[in-house]
Amino acid sequence: MSNVFIAFQKNEETRAIVAAILADNPHAVANDQPAMVKIDAPGRLVVRKSTIEEEMGREFDLQEMHINLITLTGNIDETEDEFTLSWSH
């Protein structure tokens, strides 16, 4: 199974996003670097609006995530509540 990944600029706002992604994807691994955080996961990675809101303590629009997004790999399925990366077979 191939990995999907998502990488963010490393800053105060992305700390909560990364924490939420890791909470919802226990199989994911964060690679923390000086200027970015890359999260790898085998096959599928889900980003949930509700978990990010819990981590941030405020409402969050998933489109805000794109401000700090550096790169990603995988097929994207995006709704108002979830952003999913996966590989279709």
Short mmCIF file of N, CA and C in Angstrom, two decimals:
data_model
loop_
_atom_site.label_atom_id
_atom_site.label_comp_id
_atom_site.label_asym_id
_atom_site.label_seq_id
_atom_site.Cartn_x
_atom_site.Cartn_y
_atom_site.Cartn_z
N MET A 1 0.84 -1.17 0.00
CA MET A 1 0.00 0.00 0.00
C MET A 1 0.89 1.25 0.00
N SER A 2 0.64 2.16 -0.91
CA SER A 2 1.43 3.38 -1.01
C SER A 2 0.99 4.41 0.03
N ASN A 3 1.94 5.22 0.45
CA ASN A 3 1.65 6.27 1.40
C ASN A 3 1.02 7.48 0.73
N VAL A 4 0.15 8.16 1.46
CA VAL A 4 -0.30 9.50 1.12
C VAL A 4 0.39 10.42 2.13
N PHE A 5 0.50 11.69 1.79
CA PHE A 5 1.05 12.62 2.77
C PHE A 5 0.51 14.01 2.56
N ILE A 6 0.65 14.80 3.61
CA ILE A 6 0.29 16.21 3.58
C ILE A 6 1.35 16.95 4.39
N ALA A 7 1.76 18.12 3.90
CA ALA A 7 2.80 18.89 4.59
C ALA A 7 2.34 20.33 4.78
N PHE A 8 2.62 20.84 5.97
CA PHE A 8 2.23 22.20 6.34
C PHE A 8 3.44 23.02 6.77
N GLN A 9 3.33 24.34 6.58
CA GLN A 9 4.31 25.23 7.19
C GLN A 9 4.23 25.01 8.69
N LYS A 10 5.35 25.12 9.34
CA LYS A 10 5.39 24.94 10.79
C LYS A 10 5.18 26.29 11.47
N ASN A 11 4.01 26.46 12.08
CA ASN A 11 3.70 27.70 12.81
C ASN A 11 2.65 27.41 13.87
N GLU A 12 2.27 28.41 14.60
CA GLU A 12 1.34 28.24 15.72
C GLU A 12 -0.01 27.68 15.27
N GLU A 13 -0.54 28.16 14.15
CA GLU A 13 -1.85 27.71 13.69
C GLU A 13 -1.83 26.25 13.25
N THR A 14 -0.76 25.81 12.64
CA THR A 14 -0.73 24.44 12.14
C THR A 14 -0.50 23.41 13.25
N ARG A 15 -0.05 23.83 14.41
CA ARG A 15 0.11 22.87 15.52
C ARG A 15 -1.20 22.17 15.83
N ALA A 16 -2.28 22.91 15.88
CA ALA A 16 -3.59 22.32 16.17
C ALA A 16 -4.07 21.44 15.02
N ILE A 17 -3.79 21.84 13.79
CA ILE A 17 -4.19 21.04 12.63
C ILE A 17 -3.46 19.71 12.64
N VAL A 18 -2.15 19.75 12.87
CA VAL A 18 -1.34 18.53 12.92
C VAL A 18 -1.80 17.63 14.06
N ALA A 19 -2.04 18.20 15.23
CA ALA A 19 -2.51 17.41 16.37
C ALA A 19 -3.84 16.73 16.06
N ALA A 20 -4.74 17.44 15.39
CA ALA A 20 -6.04 16.88 15.03
C ALA A 20 -5.89 15.74 14.03
N ILE A 21 -5.03 15.93 13.03
CA ILE A 21 -4.82 14.87 12.03
C ILE A 21 -4.25 13.63 12.69
N LEU A 22 -3.28 13.79 13.56
CA LEU A 22 -2.67 12.65 14.24
C LEU A 22 -3.67 11.96 15.17
N ALA A 23 -4.56 12.72 15.80
CA ALA A 23 -5.58 12.13 16.67
C ALA A 23 -6.56 11.27 15.87
N ASP A 24 -6.92 11.73 14.67
CA ASP A 24 -7.89 11.00 13.85
C ASP A 24 -7.27 9.89 13.01
N ASN A 25 -5.95 9.87 12.93
CA ASN A 25 -5.25 8.89 12.10
C ASN A 25 -4.11 8.27 12.88
N PRO A 26 -4.40 7.34 13.78
CA PRO A 26 -3.35 6.77 14.64
C PRO A 26 -2.25 6.04 13.86
N HIS A 27 -2.51 5.68 12.62
CA HIS A 27 -1.52 5.02 11.77
C HIS A 27 -0.57 6.01 11.10
N ALA A 28 -0.85 7.31 11.22
CA ALA A 28 -0.05 8.35 10.57
C ALA A 28 1.20 8.65 11.38
N VAL A 29 2.22 9.13 10.67
CA VAL A 29 3.50 9.47 11.30
C VAL A 29 3.86 10.90 10.90
N ALA A 30 4.17 11.72 11.90
CA ALA A 30 4.59 13.10 11.64
C ALA A 30 6.10 13.17 11.54
N ASN A 31 6.57 13.86 10.51
CA ASN A 31 7.99 14.12 10.32
C ASN A 31 8.19 15.61 10.54
N ASP A 32 8.66 15.97 11.71
CA ASP A 32 8.81 17.36 12.13
C ASP A 32 10.16 17.90 11.67
N GLN A 33 10.13 18.93 10.84
CA GLN A 33 11.35 19.55 10.33
C GLN A 33 11.35 21.02 10.74
N PRO A 34 12.46 21.73 10.56
CA PRO A 34 12.53 23.12 11.04
C PRO A 34 11.45 24.05 10.48
N ALA A 35 11.09 23.91 9.21
CA ALA A 35 10.13 24.85 8.62
C ALA A 35 8.80 24.21 8.24
N MET A 36 8.69 22.89 8.39
CA MET A 36 7.45 22.24 8.01
C MET A 36 7.22 20.96 8.81
N VAL A 37 5.98 20.50 8.74
CA VAL A 37 5.61 19.20 9.33
C VAL A 37 4.95 18.40 8.21
N LYS A 38 5.49 17.22 7.94
CA LYS A 38 4.94 16.32 6.91
C LYS A 38 4.32 15.12 7.62
N ILE A 39 3.10 14.80 7.25
CA ILE A 39 2.40 13.67 7.86
C ILE A 39 2.19 12.61 6.79
N ASP A 40 2.75 11.43 7.02
CA ASP A 40 2.63 10.29 6.12
C ASP A 40 1.66 9.27 6.70
N ALA A 41 0.91 8.62 5.82
CA ALA A 41 0.00 7.56 6.26
C ALA A 41 -0.15 6.53 5.15
N PRO A 42 -0.19 5.27 5.50
CA PRO A 42 -0.38 4.24 4.48
C PRO A 42 -1.82 4.26 3.94
N GLY A 43 -1.95 4.55 2.65
CA GLY A 43 -3.23 4.40 1.95
C GLY A 43 -4.26 5.50 2.09
N ARG A 44 -4.45 6.05 3.31
CA ARG A 44 -5.56 6.98 3.52
C ARG A 44 -5.28 7.89 4.71
N LEU A 45 -5.70 9.15 4.58
CA LEU A 45 -5.53 10.13 5.65
C LEU A 45 -6.77 11.02 5.67
N VAL A 46 -7.39 11.17 6.84
CA VAL A 46 -8.61 11.97 6.97
C VAL A 46 -8.34 13.18 7.85
N VAL A 47 -8.78 14.34 7.38
CA VAL A 47 -8.70 15.58 8.15
C VAL A 47 -10.14 15.98 8.46
N ARG A 48 -10.47 16.02 9.75
CA ARG A 48 -11.85 16.31 10.16
C ARG A 48 -11.94 17.72 10.76
N LYS A 49 -12.88 18.47 10.24
CA LYS A 49 -13.14 19.82 10.72
C LYS A 49 -13.43 19.83 12.22
N SER A 50 -14.26 18.90 12.68
CA SER A 50 -14.67 18.88 14.08
C SER A 50 -13.47 18.67 15.02
N THR A 51 -12.53 17.83 14.63
CA THR A 51 -11.36 17.58 15.48
C THR A 51 -10.45 18.81 15.51
N ILE A 52 -10.29 19.47 14.37
CA ILE A 52 -9.49 20.69 14.33
C ILE A 52 -10.12 21.76 15.22
N GLU A 53 -11.45 21.88 15.15
CA GLU A 53 -12.14 22.86 15.99
C GLU A 53 -11.93 22.57 17.47
N GLU A 54 -11.96 21.29 17.85
CA GLU A 54 -11.70 20.93 19.25
C GLU A 54 -10.29 21.34 19.66
N GLU A 55 -9.32 21.08 18.80
CA GLU A 55 -7.92 21.42 19.10
C GLU A 55 -7.70 22.93 19.17
N MET A 56 -8.36 23.68 18.27
CA MET A 56 -8.17 25.14 18.21
C MET A 56 -9.04 25.89 19.22
N GLY A 57 -10.16 25.28 19.59
CA GLY A 57 -11.08 25.97 20.49
C GLY A 57 -11.88 27.05 19.80
N ARG A 58 -12.05 26.91 18.48
CA ARG A 58 -12.84 27.88 17.71
C ARG A 58 -13.37 27.20 16.46
N GLU A 59 -14.29 27.89 15.77
CA GLU A 59 -14.79 27.37 14.51
C GLU A 59 -13.67 27.41 13.48
N PHE A 60 -13.69 26.47 12.55
CA PHE A 60 -12.64 26.37 11.55
C PHE A 60 -13.26 25.96 10.22
N ASP A 61 -12.93 26.68 9.18
CA ASP A 61 -13.34 26.34 7.82
C ASP A 61 -12.19 25.57 7.19
N LEU A 62 -12.44 24.38 6.67
CA LEU A 62 -11.36 23.57 6.11
C LEU A 62 -10.57 24.30 5.03
N GLN A 63 -11.16 25.28 4.38
CA GLN A 63 -10.43 26.06 3.38
C GLN A 63 -9.26 26.83 4.00
N GLU A 64 -9.35 27.14 5.29
CA GLU A 64 -8.26 27.83 5.99
C GLU A 64 -6.98 26.98 5.99
N MET A 65 -7.15 25.69 5.94
CA MET A 65 -6.02 24.77 5.96
C MET A 65 -5.07 25.03 4.78
N HIS A 66 -5.63 25.47 3.65
CA HIS A 66 -4.83 25.68 2.45
C HIS A 66 -3.84 26.84 2.58
N ILE A 67 -4.07 27.74 3.51
CA ILE A 67 -3.16 28.87 3.71
C ILE A 67 -1.77 28.39 4.09
N ASN A 68 -1.69 27.35 4.90
CA ASN A 68 -0.41 26.84 5.40
C ASN A 68 0.01 25.53 4.74
N LEU A 69 -0.73 25.09 3.74
CA LEU A 69 -0.43 23.83 3.05
C LEU A 69 0.74 24.03 2.10
N ILE A 70 1.72 23.13 2.18
CA ILE A 70 2.87 23.18 1.28
C ILE A 70 2.66 22.24 0.11
N THR A 71 2.36 20.99 0.40
CA THR A 71 2.18 19.98 -0.64
C THR A 71 1.41 18.80 -0.08
N LEU A 72 0.93 17.96 -0.98
CA LEU A 72 0.24 16.73 -0.58
C LEU A 72 0.33 15.74 -1.73
N THR A 73 0.05 14.49 -1.42
CA THR A 73 -0.03 13.47 -2.45
C THR A 73 -1.18 12.53 -2.14
N GLY A 74 -1.88 12.13 -3.19
CA GLY A 74 -3.04 11.27 -3.06
C GLY A 74 -4.22 11.89 -3.76
N ASN A 75 -5.25 11.11 -3.94
CA ASN A 75 -6.49 11.62 -4.52
C ASN A 75 -7.26 12.35 -3.42
N ILE A 76 -7.81 13.49 -3.76
CA ILE A 76 -8.50 14.34 -2.79
C ILE A 76 -10.00 14.15 -2.89
N ASP A 77 -10.63 13.98 -1.73
CA ASP A 77 -12.09 13.99 -1.61
C ASP A 77 -12.39 15.00 -0.51
N GLU A 78 -13.04 16.10 -0.88
CA GLU A 78 -13.24 17.19 0.07
C GLU A 78 -14.72 17.55 0.20
N THR A 79 -15.17 17.64 1.45
CA THR A 79 -16.51 18.13 1.76
C THR A 79 -16.35 19.30 2.73
N GLU A 80 -17.44 19.83 3.22
CA GLU A 80 -17.36 20.91 4.21
C GLU A 80 -16.79 20.42 5.54
N ASP A 81 -16.94 19.11 5.81
CA ASP A 81 -16.56 18.57 7.11
C ASP A 81 -15.31 17.70 7.12
N GLU A 82 -14.89 17.21 5.95
CA GLU A 82 -13.74 16.31 5.88
C GLU A 82 -12.92 16.55 4.62
N PHE A 83 -11.64 16.33 4.76
CA PHE A 83 -10.69 16.38 3.65
C PHE A 83 -9.96 15.05 3.71
N THR A 84 -10.10 14.23 2.67
CA THR A 84 -9.52 12.89 2.67
C THR A 84 -8.53 12.73 1.53
N LEU A 85 -7.37 12.17 1.85
CA LEU A 85 -6.39 11.79 0.84
C LEU A 85 -6.35 10.28 0.80
N SER A 86 -6.37 9.70 -0.39
CA SER A 86 -6.30 8.26 -0.52
C SER A 86 -5.80 7.91 -1.91
N TRP A 87 -5.49 6.65 -2.09
CA TRP A 87 -5.13 6.13 -3.41
C TRP A 87 -6.25 5.21 -3.85
N SER A 88 -6.85 5.50 -4.98
CA SER A 88 -7.88 4.64 -5.54
C SER A 88 -7.22 3.47 -6.25
N HIS A 89 -7.81 2.31 -6.14
CA HIS A 89 -7.25 1.11 -6.79
C HIS A 89 -8.10 0.75 -7.97
#
